[in-house]
Amino acid sequence: MNIKAAIIGMGIGKKHLEAIEGYKNSHVIAICEKDKKKAIQLKKKYPNKNIVSNDKEIFQNKEINLVSIASYDNFHYKQIIKSIKAKKNIIVEKPICLKKNELKNIYNLLKKNPKIKITSNLVLRTNDLFLNFKKNINKQKVLYIEADYIWGRKYKLSEWRSKIKNYSITLGAAIHMFDLIMWFLKLRPISVQAFGSKKGNTGTLYTKNSLVIYILKFPNNIIVKITANAVAIHNHFHEVRVYQQDKTMVNSSLGAFSISKEKPKKIKQRYPDKKNRKKLIQNFIDILKKNKVKPIITLKEQIDLMSVCFAADESLKFGKKIIIRYL
Ligand SMILES: NC(=O)c1ccc[n+]([C@@H]2O[C@H](COP(=O)([O-])OP(=O)(O)OC[C@H]3O[C@@H](n4cnc5c(N)ncnc54)[C@H](O)[C@@H]3O)[C@@H](O)[C@H]2O)c1
């Protein structure tokens, strides 16, 4: 299959374009961008691509076999449904959707259309350092994990994120850390309890919780604490500590270390390793081309991850521990 792709939304969508364009004969032939100023610039930059402002033109174009959805979160659901109905494969930015019933509909429709493939851009799975963590984790020995998503881009809260009804910091930020830990452990959490704060919202248009702590219980008696911190005065960072019975692995502002004796040993693998992020989309193209590669993320993993996010937001809403129900 020769990939003829369309991108919707040219913020992070630019990164999708870079990952797709030229990879094993794949091409982006159309871009949908609703910001008029951006669209004019795009026409100049890409004179050979079809630049449109309405996604209808993407779904009606029979040539397109892959739609890369990088629009605001509130558009993802409908654009996924339209892609499936138009028999187009899908790359979608996280989160896949904003509501539990939307997730159910997407999953049911995908089960009815097994030829249509979907991937969600959970880029930490391609990170050199975290691949090293994953290789060295022994889940039988894990006691406790801490994973903090320190956003460091507080101004972003005032943009579209403050205007979308069902946007949450869980679906926008914590999702990456839930995915990272579920991927590390190859386990799904049993329960989640969340505690939120709005104190840091000062100076933004955002009115929901901007700092949330989640306590998750995993099988094997593993406790995990995750934070989504959108208001820290900090560089963008994924701080992770894996405490095992025999060693501790750390990614901190001071560097990455493995500690088994008193002296921490530096871990050399790259972080933040943004260059490797393309690999997730390129792995998906390989799957579409039926090349014999393992998917970096499966459909069920994407669906389970969303179930964890919805349970976490339910816990925040009702102020109690939630047992996670998976689809
Ligand atoms: N995987 C990651 O690490 C990661 C990082 C950043 C953003 N994201 C996700 O990417 C998506 C976009 O975020 P962003 O940071 O690029 O935002 P952004 O504001 O930087 O850019 C979004 C662009 O998409 C356009 N757009 C939005 N909805 C559209 C629609 N329906 N049709 C056409 N154009 C549309 C906007 O005009 C804008 O140019 C969000 O879902 C966000 O959660 C993921």
XYZ file of C-alpha atoms in Angstrom, residues 55-235:
181
model
C -12.247 18.365 6.843
C -15.101 17.217 4.563
C -12.706 17.509 1.628
C -10.350 15.070 3.333
C -12.997 12.434 4.020
C -14.457 12.698 0.511
C -11.088 12.331 -1.205
C -10.897 8.668 -2.316
C -7.130 8.841 -2.857
C -6.401 9.439 0.834
C -5.830 6.221 2.806
C -4.447 7.690 6.039
C -5.789 10.607 8.091
C -3.557 12.109 10.736
C -5.710 13.902 13.295
C -3.853 16.669 15.144
C -6.814 18.985 15.697
C -8.003 20.188 19.115
C -9.145 17.375 21.424
C -12.876 18.099 20.967
C -12.686 17.291 17.233
C -10.936 13.915 17.542
C -14.040 11.805 18.157
C -16.035 12.935 15.106
C -12.971 12.897 12.877
C -12.173 9.321 13.927
C -15.739 8.192 13.215
C -15.685 9.925 9.814
C -12.315 8.342 8.992
C -13.568 4.843 9.811
C -16.738 5.384 7.770
C -14.655 6.636 4.827
C -12.363 3.551 5.219
C -9.277 5.559 6.040
C -6.596 4.513 8.524
C -6.013 6.828 11.460
C -3.222 8.444 13.397
C -4.755 10.447 16.218
C -3.183 12.710 18.773
C -3.917 11.857 22.361
C -6.557 11.730 23.719
C -8.596 9.643 21.276
C -11.773 11.244 22.628
C -13.170 13.081 25.662
C -16.006 10.835 26.888
C -16.499 7.201 27.854
C -19.471 6.667 25.517
C -17.388 8.084 22.632
C -14.673 5.544 23.420
C -17.227 2.721 23.365
C -18.557 3.879 19.984
C -15.077 4.113 18.486
C -14.090 0.679 19.796
C -17.303 -0.936 18.520
C -16.954 0.660 15.101
C -13.315 -0.408 14.830
C -14.262 -3.979 15.759
C -16.780 -3.918 12.905
C -14.113 -2.569 10.520
C -11.036 -4.638 11.384
C -9.180 -3.528 8.259
C -9.035 0.037 9.548
C -6.043 0.585 11.804
C -5.523 3.309 14.375
C -2.619 4.578 16.423
C -2.436 7.229 19.089
C 0.692 9.366 19.386
C 2.044 8.209 22.767
C 5.567 9.233 22.005
C 7.327 8.292 25.252
C 7.313 4.681 24.031
C 10.054 5.562 21.549
C 12.269 7.371 24.048
C 15.756 5.893 24.287
C 16.014 6.316 28.076
C 12.579 4.885 28.802
C 13.229 1.920 26.509
C 16.251 1.256 28.730
C 14.089 1.543 31.872
C 11.581 -0.885 30.394
C 14.308 -3.411 29.543
C 15.704 -3.292 33.078
C 12.477 -3.333 35.071
C 11.611 -6.584 36.820
C 7.935 -6.260 37.649
C 8.137 -9.012 40.281
C 10.540 -6.793 42.201
C 8.862 -3.406 41.705
C 7.582 -1.874 44.947
C 6.646 1.618 43.941
C 6.866 3.985 40.954
C 6.632 7.756 40.825
C 6.082 9.459 37.462
C 5.612 13.199 37.216
C 4.559 14.982 34.045
C 5.929 18.469 34.567
C 4.470 20.447 31.734
C 6.368 23.728 32.142
C 4.129 25.479 29.619
C 1.530 27.129 31.829
C 0.580 29.673 29.135
C -0.909 26.833 27.071
C -3.710 26.461 29.623
C -5.172 29.778 28.434
C -5.358 28.714 24.759
C -7.957 26.257 23.379
C -7.543 24.036 26.430
C -9.468 26.544 28.590
C -12.385 26.599 26.136
C -13.152 22.909 25.653
C -15.888 21.501 27.857
C -14.488 18.056 28.583
C -10.782 18.882 28.419
C -8.874 17.665 31.457
C -5.281 17.645 32.550
C -5.672 13.874 32.901
C -6.486 13.480 29.188
C -3.984 16.150 28.212
C -0.953 15.342 30.356
C -1.282 12.451 32.846
C -2.226 10.155 29.939
C 1.444 10.043 28.889
C 2.542 8.862 32.326
C -0.277 6.308 32.692
C 0.782 4.921 29.342
C 4.465 4.906 30.261
C 3.902 2.928 33.458
C 1.394 0.487 31.908
C 3.939 -0.090 29.139
C 6.839 -0.513 31.597
C 4.945 -3.069 33.657
C 2.795 -4.698 30.971
C 0.037 -4.470 33.576
C -3.220 -2.546 33.894
C -4.043 -0.692 37.114
C -6.869 -2.023 39.268
C -7.903 1.234 40.923
C -7.193 4.952 40.940
C -7.702 7.791 43.367
C -7.056 11.378 42.326
C -6.570 14.642 44.228
C -6.618 17.955 42.384
C -5.757 21.605 42.890
C -6.682 24.811 41.072
C -4.379 26.993 43.118
C -1.888 27.467 40.276
C -4.522 28.729 37.806
C -3.815 32.348 38.740
C -2.971 34.360 35.643
C -4.612 31.861 33.269
C -8.111 31.465 31.801
C -8.211 27.866 32.991
C -10.809 26.976 35.640
C -10.337 23.232 36.181
C -7.695 21.346 38.186
C -4.264 22.200 36.822
C -2.292 20.036 39.248
C -3.472 16.500 39.912
C -1.994 13.619 41.896
C -3.131 10.082 41.104
C -2.524 7.014 43.249
C -2.908 3.805 41.283
C -2.907 0.264 42.535
C -1.489 -2.306 40.126
C -1.445 -6.113 40.350
C 1.569 -7.625 42.233
C 0.906 -5.080 45.018
C 2.624 -2.312 43.086
C 1.745 1.248 44.076
C 2.167 4.048 41.520
C 1.973 7.784 42.080
C 1.557 9.973 39.042
C 1.284 13.736 38.869
C 0.127 15.960 36.048
C 1.577 19.338 36.874
C 0.621 22.041 34.401
C 1.633 24.969 36.598
C 5.155 24.243 37.840
C 7.851 26.811 37.154
C 10.027 24.246 35.455
C 11.278 23.036 32.102
